[in-house]
mmCIF file of C-alpha atoms in Angstrom:
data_model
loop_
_atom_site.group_PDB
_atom_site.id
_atom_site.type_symbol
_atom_site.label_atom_id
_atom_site.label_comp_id
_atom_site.label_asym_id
_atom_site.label_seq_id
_atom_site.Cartn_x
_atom_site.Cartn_y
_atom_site.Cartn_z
ATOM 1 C CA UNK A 90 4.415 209.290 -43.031
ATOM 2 C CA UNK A 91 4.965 207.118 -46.434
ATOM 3 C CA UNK A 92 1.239 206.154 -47.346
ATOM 4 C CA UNK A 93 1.843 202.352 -48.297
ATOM 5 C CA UNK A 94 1.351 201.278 -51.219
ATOM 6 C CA UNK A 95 -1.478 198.469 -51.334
ATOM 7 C CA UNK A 96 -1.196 195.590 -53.720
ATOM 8 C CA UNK A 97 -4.648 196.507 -54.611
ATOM 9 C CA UNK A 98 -3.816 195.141 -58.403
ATOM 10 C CA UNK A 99 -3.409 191.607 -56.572
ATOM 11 C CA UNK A 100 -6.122 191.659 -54.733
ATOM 12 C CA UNK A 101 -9.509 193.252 -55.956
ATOM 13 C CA UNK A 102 -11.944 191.277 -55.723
ATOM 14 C CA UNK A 103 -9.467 188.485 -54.161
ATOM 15 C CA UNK A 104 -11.737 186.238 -51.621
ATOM 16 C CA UNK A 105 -11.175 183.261 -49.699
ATOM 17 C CA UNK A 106 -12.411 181.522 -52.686
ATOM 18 C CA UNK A 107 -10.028 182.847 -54.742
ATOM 19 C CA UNK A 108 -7.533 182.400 -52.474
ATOM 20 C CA UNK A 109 -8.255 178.181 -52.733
ATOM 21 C CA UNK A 110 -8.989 178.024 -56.275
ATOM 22 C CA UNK A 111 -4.876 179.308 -56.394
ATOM 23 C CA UNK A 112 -4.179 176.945 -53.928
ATOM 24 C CA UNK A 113 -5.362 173.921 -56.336
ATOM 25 C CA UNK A 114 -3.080 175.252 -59.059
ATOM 26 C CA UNK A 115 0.320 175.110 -56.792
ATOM 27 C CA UNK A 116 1.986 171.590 -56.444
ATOM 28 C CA UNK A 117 3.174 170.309 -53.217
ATOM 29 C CA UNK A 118 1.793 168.899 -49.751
ATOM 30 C CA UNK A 119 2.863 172.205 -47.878
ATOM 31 C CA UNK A 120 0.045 174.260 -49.501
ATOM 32 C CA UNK A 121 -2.660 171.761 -50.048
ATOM 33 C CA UNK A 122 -5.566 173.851 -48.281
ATOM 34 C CA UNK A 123 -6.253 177.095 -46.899
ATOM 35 C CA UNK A 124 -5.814 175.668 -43.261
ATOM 36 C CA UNK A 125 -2.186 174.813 -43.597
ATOM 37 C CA UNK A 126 -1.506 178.258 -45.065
ATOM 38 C CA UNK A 127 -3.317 180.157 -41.865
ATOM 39 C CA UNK A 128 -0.878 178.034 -39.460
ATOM 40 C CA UNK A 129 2.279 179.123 -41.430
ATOM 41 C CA UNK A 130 1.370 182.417 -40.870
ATOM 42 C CA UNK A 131 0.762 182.206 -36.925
ATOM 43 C CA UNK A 132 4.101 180.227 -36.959
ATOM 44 C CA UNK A 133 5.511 183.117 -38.885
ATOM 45 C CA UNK A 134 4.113 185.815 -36.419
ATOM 46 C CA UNK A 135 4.902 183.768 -33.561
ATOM 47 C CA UNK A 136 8.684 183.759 -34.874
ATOM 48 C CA UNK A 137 8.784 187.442 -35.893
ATOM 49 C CA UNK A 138 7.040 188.064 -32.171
ATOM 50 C CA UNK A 139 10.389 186.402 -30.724
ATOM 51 C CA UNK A 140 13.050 188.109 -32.546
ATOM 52 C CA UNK A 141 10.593 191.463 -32.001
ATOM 53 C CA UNK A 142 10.474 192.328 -35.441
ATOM 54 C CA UNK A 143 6.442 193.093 -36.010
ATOM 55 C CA UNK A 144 6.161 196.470 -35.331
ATOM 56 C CA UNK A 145 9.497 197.035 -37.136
ATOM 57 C CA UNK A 146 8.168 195.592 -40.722
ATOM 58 C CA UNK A 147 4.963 197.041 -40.116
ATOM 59 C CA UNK A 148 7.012 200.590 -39.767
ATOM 60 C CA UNK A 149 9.710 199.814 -42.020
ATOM 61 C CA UNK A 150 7.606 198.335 -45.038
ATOM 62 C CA UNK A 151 4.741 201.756 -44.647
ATOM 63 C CA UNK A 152 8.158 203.646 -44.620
ATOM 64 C CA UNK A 153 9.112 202.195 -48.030
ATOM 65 C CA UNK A 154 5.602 202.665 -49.953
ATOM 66 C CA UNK A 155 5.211 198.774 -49.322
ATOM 67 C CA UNK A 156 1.865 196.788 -47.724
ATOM 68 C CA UNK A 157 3.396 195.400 -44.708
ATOM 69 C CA UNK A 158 0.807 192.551 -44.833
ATOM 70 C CA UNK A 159 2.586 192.084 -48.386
ATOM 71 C CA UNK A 160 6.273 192.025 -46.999
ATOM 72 C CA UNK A 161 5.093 189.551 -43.842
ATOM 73 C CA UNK A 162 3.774 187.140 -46.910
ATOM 74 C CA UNK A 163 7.515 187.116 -48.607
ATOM 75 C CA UNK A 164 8.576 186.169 -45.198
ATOM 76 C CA UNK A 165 6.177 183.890 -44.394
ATOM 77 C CA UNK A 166 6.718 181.923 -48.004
ATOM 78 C CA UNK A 167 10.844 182.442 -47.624
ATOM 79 C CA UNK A 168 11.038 181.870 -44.066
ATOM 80 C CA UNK A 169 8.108 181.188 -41.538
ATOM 81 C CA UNK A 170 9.998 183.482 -39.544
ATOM 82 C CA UNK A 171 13.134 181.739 -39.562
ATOM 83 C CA UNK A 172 16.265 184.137 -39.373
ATOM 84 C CA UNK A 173 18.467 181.532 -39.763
ATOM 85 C CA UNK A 174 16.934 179.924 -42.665
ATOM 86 C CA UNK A 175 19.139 179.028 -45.489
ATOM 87 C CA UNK A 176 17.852 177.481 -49.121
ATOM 88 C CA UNK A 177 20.551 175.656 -50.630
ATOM 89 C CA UNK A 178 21.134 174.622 -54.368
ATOM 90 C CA UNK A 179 21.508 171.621 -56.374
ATOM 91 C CA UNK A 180 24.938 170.498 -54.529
ATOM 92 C CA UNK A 181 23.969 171.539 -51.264
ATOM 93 C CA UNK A 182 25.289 175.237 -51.701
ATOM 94 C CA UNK A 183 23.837 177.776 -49.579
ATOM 95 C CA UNK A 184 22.074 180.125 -51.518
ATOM 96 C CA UNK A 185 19.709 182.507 -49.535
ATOM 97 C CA UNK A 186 19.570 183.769 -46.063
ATOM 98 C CA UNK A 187 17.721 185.044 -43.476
ATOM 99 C CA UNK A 188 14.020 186.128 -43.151
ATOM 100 C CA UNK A 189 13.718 187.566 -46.385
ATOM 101 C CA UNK A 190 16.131 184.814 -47.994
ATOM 102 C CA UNK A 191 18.035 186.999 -50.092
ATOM 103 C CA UNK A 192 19.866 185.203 -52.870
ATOM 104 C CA UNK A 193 23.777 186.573 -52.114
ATOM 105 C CA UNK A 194 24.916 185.780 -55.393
ATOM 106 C CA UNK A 195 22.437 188.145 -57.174
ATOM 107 C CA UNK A 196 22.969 190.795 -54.648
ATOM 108 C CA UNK A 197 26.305 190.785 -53.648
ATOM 109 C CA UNK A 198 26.288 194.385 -52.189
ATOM 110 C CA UNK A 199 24.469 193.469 -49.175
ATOM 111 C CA UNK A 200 27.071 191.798 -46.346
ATOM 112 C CA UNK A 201 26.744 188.433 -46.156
ATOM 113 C CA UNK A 202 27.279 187.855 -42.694
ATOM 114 C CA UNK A 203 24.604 190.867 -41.216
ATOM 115 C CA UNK A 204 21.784 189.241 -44.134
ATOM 116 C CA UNK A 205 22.478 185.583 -41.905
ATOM 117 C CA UNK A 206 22.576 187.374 -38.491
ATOM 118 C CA UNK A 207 20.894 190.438 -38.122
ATOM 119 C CA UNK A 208 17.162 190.533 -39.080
ATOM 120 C CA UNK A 209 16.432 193.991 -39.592
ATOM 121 C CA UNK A 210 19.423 194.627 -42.549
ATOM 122 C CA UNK A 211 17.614 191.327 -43.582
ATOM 123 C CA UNK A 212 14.641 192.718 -43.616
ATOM 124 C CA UNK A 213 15.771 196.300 -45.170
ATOM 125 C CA UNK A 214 17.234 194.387 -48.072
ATOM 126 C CA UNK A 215 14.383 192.323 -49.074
ATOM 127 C CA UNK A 216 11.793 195.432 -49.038
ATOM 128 C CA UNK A 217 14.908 197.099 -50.633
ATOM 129 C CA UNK A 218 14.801 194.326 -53.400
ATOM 130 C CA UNK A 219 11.105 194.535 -53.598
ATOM 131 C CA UNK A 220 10.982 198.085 -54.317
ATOM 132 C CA UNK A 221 13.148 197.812 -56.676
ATOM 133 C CA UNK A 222 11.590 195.294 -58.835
ATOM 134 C CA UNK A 223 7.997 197.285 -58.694
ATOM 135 C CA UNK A 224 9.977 200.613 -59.696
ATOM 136 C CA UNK A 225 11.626 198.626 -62.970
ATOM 137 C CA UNK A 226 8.906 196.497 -64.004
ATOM 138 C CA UNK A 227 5.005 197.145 -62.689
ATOM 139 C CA UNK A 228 4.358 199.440 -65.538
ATOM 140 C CA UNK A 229 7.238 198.914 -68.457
ATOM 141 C CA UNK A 230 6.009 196.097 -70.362
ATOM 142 C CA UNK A 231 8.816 196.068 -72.671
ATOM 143 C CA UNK A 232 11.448 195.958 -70.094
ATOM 144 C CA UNK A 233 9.488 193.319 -68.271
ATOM 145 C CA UNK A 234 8.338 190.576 -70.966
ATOM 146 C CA UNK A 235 11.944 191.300 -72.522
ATOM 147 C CA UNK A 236 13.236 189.914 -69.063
ATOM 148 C CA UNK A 237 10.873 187.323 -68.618
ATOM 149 C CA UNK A 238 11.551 185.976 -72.094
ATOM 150 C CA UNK A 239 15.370 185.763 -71.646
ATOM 151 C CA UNK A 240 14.887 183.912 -68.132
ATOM 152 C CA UNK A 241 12.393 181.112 -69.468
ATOM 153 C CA UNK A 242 12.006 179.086 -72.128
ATOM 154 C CA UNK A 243 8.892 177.185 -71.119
ATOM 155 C CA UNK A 244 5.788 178.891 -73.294
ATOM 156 C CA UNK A 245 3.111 178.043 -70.971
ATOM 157 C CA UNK A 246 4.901 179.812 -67.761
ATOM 158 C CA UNK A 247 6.073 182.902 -69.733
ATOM 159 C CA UNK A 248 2.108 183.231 -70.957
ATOM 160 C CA UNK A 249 1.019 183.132 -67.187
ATOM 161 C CA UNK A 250 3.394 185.607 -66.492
ATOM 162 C CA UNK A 251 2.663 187.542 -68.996
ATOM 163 C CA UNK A 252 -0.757 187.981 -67.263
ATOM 164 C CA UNK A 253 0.823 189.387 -64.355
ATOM 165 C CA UNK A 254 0.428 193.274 -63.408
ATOM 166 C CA UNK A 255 2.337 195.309 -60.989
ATOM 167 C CA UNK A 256 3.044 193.973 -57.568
ATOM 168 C CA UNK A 257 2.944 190.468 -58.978
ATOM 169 C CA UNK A 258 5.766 191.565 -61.430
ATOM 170 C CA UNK A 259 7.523 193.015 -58.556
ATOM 171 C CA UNK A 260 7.450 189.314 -56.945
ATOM 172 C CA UNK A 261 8.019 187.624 -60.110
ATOM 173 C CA UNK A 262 11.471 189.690 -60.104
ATOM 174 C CA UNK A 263 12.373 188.948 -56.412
ATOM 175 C CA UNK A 264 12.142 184.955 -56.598
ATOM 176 C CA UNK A 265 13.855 185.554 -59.593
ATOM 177 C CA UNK A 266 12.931 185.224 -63.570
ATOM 178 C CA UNK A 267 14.150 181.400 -64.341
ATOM 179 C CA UNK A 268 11.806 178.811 -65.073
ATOM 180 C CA UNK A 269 13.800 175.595 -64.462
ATOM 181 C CA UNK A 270 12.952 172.164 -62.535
ATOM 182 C CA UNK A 271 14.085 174.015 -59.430
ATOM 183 C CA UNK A 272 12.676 177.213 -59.751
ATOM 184 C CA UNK A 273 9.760 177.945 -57.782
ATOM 185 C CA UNK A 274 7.130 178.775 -60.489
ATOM 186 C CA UNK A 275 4.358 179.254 -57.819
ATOM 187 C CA UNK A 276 5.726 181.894 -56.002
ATOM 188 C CA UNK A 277 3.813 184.867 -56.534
ATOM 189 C CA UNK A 278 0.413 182.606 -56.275
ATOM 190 C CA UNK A 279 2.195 181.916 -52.920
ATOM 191 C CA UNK A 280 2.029 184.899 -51.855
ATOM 192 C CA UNK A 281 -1.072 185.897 -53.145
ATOM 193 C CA UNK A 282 -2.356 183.083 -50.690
ATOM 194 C CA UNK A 283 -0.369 184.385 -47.874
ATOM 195 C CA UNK A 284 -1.299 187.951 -48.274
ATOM 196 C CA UNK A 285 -5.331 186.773 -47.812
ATOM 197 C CA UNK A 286 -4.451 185.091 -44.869
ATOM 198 C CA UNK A 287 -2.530 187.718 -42.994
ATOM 199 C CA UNK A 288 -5.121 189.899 -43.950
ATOM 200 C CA UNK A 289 -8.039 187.871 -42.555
ATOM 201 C CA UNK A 290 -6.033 187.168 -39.430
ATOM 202 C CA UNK A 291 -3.801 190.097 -38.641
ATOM 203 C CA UNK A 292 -6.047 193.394 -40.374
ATOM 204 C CA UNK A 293 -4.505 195.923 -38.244
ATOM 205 C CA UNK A 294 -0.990 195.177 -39.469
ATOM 206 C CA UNK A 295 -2.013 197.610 -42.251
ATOM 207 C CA UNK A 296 -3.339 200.482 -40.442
#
């Protein structure tokens, strides 16, 4: 077996303290303490638990050289769990589906109809997608800060991302490089959060 690859750039030295000093820097009621994070994630298990999907990210994501805990925070974030989930844009277009809430329009070689209905391509595309944006950007700097510069124009988010390393690269690329009103600028702190609190609650998920 694949020995997973653990976000451990993320996360050294990460503590629950850590964990809420990120939580003061993201805006919105939905992630205004730890608390509220810790139930999204049992809601997110809970849903995963009915569609019996666990074990399969757990397998799936050591498989790929990913964390599972680190895929089940992407879901929990995208989804809570939700296969049906859609995010919509600015004229009520849908967007994204499914678990992993793959954007169709930037991937349009998945099939649209098995990313809304069946959870497990869902799920293979978004680790897919995740992969993919560790393999072209956690260590090429170039490549990475060339991209990041063409997707945003606001100085004081490209100099945060600038900061990032590895795995938070890799989510940087999966939400997507734009910077706009309704971009979610947040998202890899997001996760960050997430990732604490699936590892506080669910530790064996990653043995």
């Amino acid at each position: 077996p694949v020995t997973p690859v653990i976000a451990s750039s993320i996360f050294e030295g990460f503590t629950r303290e850590s964990a809420i000093s990120l939580l003061e820097q993201i805006p919105g009621n939905q992630w205004d303490n730890i608390g509220q994070v810790e139930s999204r994630a049992r809601l997110t298990f809970a849903n995963l638990q009915k569609i019996n999907t666990i074990d399969y990210i757990n397998s799936k994501s050591k498989e790929s050289g990913i964390d599972p805990l680190l895929t089940l925070a992407v879901i929990t974030v995208e989804s809570s769990g939700v296969q049906s989930a859609v995010s919509r844009g600015e004229n009520n277009e849908p967007l994204a589906y499914g678990l992993m809430q793959i954007y169709h329009g930037a991937h349009p070689e998945y099939d649209l109809d098995k990313l809304k209905n069946n959870p497990r391509y869902n799920i293979d595309g978004g680790i897919k997608i995740l992969n993919d944006g560790y393999k072209n950007y956690a260590t090429n700097d170039g490549q990475y800060m060339d991209t990041v510069s063409k997707g945003c124009s606001s100085q004081s988010e490209i100099n945060k991302r600038e900061k990032y390393t590895e795995w938070q690269r890799a989510l940087r690329a999966y939400n997507g490089f734009g910077c706009t009103i309704n971009a979610d600028n947040s998202f890899v702190e997001k996760i960050m959060v997430s990732y604490y609190v699936w590892s506080e609650l669910y530790p064996s998920l990653i043995t």
